[in-house]
PDB file of C-alpha atoms in Angstrom:
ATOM      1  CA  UNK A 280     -37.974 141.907 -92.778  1.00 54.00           C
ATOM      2  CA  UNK A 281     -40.914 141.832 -90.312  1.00 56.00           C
ATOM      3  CA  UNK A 282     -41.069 145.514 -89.537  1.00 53.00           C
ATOM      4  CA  UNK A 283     -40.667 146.304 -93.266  1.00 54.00           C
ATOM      5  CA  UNK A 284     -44.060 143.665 -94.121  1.00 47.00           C
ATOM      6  CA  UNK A 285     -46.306 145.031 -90.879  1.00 50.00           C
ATOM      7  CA  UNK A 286     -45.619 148.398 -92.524  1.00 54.00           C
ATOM      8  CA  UNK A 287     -47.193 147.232 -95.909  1.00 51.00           C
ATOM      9  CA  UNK A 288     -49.483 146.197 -94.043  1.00 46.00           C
ATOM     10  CA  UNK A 289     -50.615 148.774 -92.360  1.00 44.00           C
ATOM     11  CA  UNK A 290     -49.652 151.080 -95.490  1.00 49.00           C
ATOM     12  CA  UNK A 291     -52.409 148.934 -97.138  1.00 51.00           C
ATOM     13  CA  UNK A 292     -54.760 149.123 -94.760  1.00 44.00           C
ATOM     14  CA  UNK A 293     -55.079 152.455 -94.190  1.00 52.00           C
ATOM     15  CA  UNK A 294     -55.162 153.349 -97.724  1.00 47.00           C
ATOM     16  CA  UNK A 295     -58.343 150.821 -97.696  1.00 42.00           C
ATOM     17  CA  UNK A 296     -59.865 152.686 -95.591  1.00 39.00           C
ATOM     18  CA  UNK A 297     -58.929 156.007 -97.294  1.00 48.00           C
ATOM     19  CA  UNK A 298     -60.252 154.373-100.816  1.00 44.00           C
ATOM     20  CA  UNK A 299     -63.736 153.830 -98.790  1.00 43.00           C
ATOM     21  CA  UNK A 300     -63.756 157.025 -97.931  1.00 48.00           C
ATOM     22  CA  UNK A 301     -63.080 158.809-101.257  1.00 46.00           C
ATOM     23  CA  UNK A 302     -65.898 156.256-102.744  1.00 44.00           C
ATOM     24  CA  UNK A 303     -68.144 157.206-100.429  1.00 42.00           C
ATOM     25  CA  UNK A 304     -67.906 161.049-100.629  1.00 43.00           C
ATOM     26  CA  UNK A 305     -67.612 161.358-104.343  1.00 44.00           C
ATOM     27  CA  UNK A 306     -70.339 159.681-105.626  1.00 39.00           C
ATOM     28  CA  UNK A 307     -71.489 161.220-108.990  1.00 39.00           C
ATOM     29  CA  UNK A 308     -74.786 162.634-109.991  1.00 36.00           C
ATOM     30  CA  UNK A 309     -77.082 160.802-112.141  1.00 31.00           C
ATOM     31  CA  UNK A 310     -80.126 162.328-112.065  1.00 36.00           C
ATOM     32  CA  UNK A 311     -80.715 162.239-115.903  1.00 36.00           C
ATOM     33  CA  UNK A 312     -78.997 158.628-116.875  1.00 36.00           C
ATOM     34  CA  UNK A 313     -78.326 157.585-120.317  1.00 45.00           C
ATOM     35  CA  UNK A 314     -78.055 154.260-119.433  1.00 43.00           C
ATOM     36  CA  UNK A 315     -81.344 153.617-118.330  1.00 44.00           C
ATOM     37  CA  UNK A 316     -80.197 151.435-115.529  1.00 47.00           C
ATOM     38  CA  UNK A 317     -79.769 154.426-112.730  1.00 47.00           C
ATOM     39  CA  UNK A 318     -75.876 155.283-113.479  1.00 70.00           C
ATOM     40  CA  UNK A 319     -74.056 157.293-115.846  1.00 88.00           C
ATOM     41  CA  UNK A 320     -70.445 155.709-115.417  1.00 92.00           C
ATOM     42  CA  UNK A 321     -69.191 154.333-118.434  1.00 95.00           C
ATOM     43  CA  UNK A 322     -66.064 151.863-118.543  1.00 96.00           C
ATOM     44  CA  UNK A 323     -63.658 152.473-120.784  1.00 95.00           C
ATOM     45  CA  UNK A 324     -62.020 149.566-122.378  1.00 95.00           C
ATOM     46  CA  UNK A 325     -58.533 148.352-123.805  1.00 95.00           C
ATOM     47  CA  UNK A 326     -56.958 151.137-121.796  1.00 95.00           C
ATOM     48  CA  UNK A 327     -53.601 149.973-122.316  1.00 94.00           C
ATOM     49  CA  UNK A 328     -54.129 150.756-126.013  1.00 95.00           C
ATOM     50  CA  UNK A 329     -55.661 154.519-125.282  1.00 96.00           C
ATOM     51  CA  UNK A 330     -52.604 156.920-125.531  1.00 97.00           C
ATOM     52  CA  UNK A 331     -55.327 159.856-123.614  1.00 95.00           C
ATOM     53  CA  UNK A 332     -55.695 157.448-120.741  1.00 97.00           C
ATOM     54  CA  UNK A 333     -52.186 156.600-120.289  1.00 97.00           C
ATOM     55  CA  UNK A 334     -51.225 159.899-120.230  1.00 97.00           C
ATOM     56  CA  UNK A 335     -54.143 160.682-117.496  1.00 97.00           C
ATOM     57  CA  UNK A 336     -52.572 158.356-115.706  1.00 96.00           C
ATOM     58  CA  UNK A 337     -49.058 159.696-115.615  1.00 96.00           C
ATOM     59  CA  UNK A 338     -50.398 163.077-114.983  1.00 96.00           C
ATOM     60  CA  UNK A 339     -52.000 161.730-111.983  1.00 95.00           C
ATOM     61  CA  UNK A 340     -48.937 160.283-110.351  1.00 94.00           C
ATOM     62  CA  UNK A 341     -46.614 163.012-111.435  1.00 93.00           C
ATOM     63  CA  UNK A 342     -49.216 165.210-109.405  1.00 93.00           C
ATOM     64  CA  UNK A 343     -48.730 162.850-106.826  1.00 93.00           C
ATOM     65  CA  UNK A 344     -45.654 162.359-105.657  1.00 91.00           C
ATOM     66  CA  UNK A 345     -45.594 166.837-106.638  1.00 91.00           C
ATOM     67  CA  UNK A 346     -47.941 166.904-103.331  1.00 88.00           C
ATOM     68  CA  UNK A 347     -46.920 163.819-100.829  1.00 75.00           C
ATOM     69  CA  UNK A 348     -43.597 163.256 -98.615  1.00 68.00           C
ATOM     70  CA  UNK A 349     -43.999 159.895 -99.116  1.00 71.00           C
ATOM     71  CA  UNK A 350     -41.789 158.089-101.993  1.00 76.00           C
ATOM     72  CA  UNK A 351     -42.429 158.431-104.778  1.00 87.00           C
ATOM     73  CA  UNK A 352     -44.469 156.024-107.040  1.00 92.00           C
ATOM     74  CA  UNK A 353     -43.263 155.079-110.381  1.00 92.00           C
ATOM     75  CA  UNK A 354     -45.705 154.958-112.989  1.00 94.00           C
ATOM     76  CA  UNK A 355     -45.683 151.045-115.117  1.00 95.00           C
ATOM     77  CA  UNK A 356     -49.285 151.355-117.120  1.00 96.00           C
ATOM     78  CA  UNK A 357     -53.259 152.066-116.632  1.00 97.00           C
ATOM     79  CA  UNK A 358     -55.152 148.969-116.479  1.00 97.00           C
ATOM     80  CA  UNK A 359     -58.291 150.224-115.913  1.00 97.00           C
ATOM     81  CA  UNK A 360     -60.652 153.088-115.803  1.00 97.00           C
ATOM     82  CA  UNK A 361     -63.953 154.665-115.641  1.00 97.00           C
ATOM     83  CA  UNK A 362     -65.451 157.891-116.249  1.00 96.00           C
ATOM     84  CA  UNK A 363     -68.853 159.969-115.557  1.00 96.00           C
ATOM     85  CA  UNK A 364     -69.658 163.318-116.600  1.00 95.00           C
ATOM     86  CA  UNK A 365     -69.436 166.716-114.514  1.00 92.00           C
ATOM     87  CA  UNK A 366     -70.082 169.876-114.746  1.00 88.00           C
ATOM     88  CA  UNK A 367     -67.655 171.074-118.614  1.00 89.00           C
ATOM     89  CA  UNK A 368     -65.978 167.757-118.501  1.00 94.00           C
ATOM     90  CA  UNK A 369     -65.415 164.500-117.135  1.00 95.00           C
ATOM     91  CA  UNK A 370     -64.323 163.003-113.490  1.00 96.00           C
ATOM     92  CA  UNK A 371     -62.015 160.059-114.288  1.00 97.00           C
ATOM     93  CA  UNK A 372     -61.714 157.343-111.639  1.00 97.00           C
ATOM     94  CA  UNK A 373     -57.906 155.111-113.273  1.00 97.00           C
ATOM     95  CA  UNK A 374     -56.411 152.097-111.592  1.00 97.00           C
ATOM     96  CA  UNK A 375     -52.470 152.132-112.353  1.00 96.00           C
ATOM     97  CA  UNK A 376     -49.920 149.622-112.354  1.00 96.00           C
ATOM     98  CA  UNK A 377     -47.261 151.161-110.036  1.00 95.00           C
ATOM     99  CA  UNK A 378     -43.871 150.662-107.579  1.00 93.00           C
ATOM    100  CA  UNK A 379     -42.822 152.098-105.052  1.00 89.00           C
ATOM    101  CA  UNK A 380     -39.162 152.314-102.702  1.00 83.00           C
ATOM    102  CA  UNK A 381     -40.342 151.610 -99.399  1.00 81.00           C
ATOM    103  CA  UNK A 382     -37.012 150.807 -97.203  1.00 83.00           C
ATOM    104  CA  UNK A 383     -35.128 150.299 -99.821  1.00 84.00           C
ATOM    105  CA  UNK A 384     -37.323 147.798-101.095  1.00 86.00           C
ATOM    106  CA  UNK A 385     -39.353 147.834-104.275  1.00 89.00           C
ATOM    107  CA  UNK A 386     -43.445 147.448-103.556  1.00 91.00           C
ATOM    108  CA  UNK A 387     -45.542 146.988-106.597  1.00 94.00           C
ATOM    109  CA  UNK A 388     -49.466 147.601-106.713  1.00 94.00           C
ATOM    110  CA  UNK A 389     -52.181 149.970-108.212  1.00 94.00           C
ATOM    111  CA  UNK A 390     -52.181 153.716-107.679  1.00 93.00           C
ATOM    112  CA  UNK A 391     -56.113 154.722-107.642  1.00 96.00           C
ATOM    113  CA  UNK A 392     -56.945 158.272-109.057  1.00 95.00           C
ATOM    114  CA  UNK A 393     -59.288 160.510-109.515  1.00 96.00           C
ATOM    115  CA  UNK A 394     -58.876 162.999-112.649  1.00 96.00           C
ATOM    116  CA  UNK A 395     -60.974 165.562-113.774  1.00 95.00           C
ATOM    117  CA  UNK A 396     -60.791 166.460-116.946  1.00 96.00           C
ATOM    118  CA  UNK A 397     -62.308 169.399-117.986  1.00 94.00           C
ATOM    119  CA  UNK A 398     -62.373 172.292-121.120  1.00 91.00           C
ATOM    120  CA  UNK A 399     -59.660 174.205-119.162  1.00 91.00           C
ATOM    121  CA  UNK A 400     -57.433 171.564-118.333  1.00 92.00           C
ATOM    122  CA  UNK A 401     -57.117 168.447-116.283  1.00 93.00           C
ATOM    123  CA  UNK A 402     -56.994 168.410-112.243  1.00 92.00           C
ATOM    124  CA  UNK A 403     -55.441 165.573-109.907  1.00 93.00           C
ATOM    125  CA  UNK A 404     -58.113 165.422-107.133  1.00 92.00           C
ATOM    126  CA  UNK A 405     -56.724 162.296-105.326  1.00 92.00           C
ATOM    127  CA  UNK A 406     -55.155 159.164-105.216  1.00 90.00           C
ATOM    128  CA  UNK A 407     -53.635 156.287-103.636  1.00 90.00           C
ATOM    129  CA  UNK A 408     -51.271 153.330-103.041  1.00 89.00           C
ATOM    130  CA  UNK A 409     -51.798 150.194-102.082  1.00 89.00           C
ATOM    131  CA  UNK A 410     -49.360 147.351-102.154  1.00 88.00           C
ATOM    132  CA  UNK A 411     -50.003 144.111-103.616  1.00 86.00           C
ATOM    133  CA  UNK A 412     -50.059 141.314-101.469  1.00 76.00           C
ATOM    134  CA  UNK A 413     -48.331 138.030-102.376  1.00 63.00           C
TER     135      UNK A 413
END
């Protein structure tokens, strides 16, 4: 039980670090802001009620486990996200409610994703796991 909880562990903190990262690179232009206040990130509320935000979501893990040997994360519900515009569309940044099988044992915590939706379709840039800790 040990092995299987320093492995979460580490699982988690390397995704940390790979969160920072993707934050860091991929910060979005505002250099004409709506807002007034210097950003042009709007958060979108009552996502659980937003059918075209749940689905993002589902996309985005479906796209996931398409492109990683990991296991495979199950998809439970979006409970947050934020948006900003790009070039013909939108870059969506979506915390999910997710599991996954890790050693036969079932891990639950948020999937983090980046979607871009655009006129053409939608594109899974990246995304995450990291285990809750209790």
């Amino acid at each position: 039980m040990a092995f299987t909880h320093n492995i979460i562990l580490l699982f988690s903190a390397i995704a940390l670090l790979y969160h920072i990262s993707i934050i860091t690179a991929q910060v979005p232009s505002t250099e004409a802001s709506p807002s007034g206040n210097g950003d042009d990130i709007e958060v979108i509320i009552n996502v659980q009620h937003k059918r075209a935000v749940q689905e993002l979501g589902l996309f985005a893990i479906e796209k996931q486990n398409l492109m990683n040997s990991l296991p495979s994360i199950s998809f439970i519900k979006v409970v947050g996200a934020k948006r900003w515009p790009i070039n013909d569309g939108f870059m969506y940044f979506l915390v999910i409610n997710s599991k996954m099988k890790v050693n036969d044992v079932i891990v639950e915590g948020s999937f983090f994703a980046y979607v871009i939706v655009q006129s053409d379709g939608r594109t899974f840039k990246s995304g995450f796991f990291q285990a809750t800790m209790s």
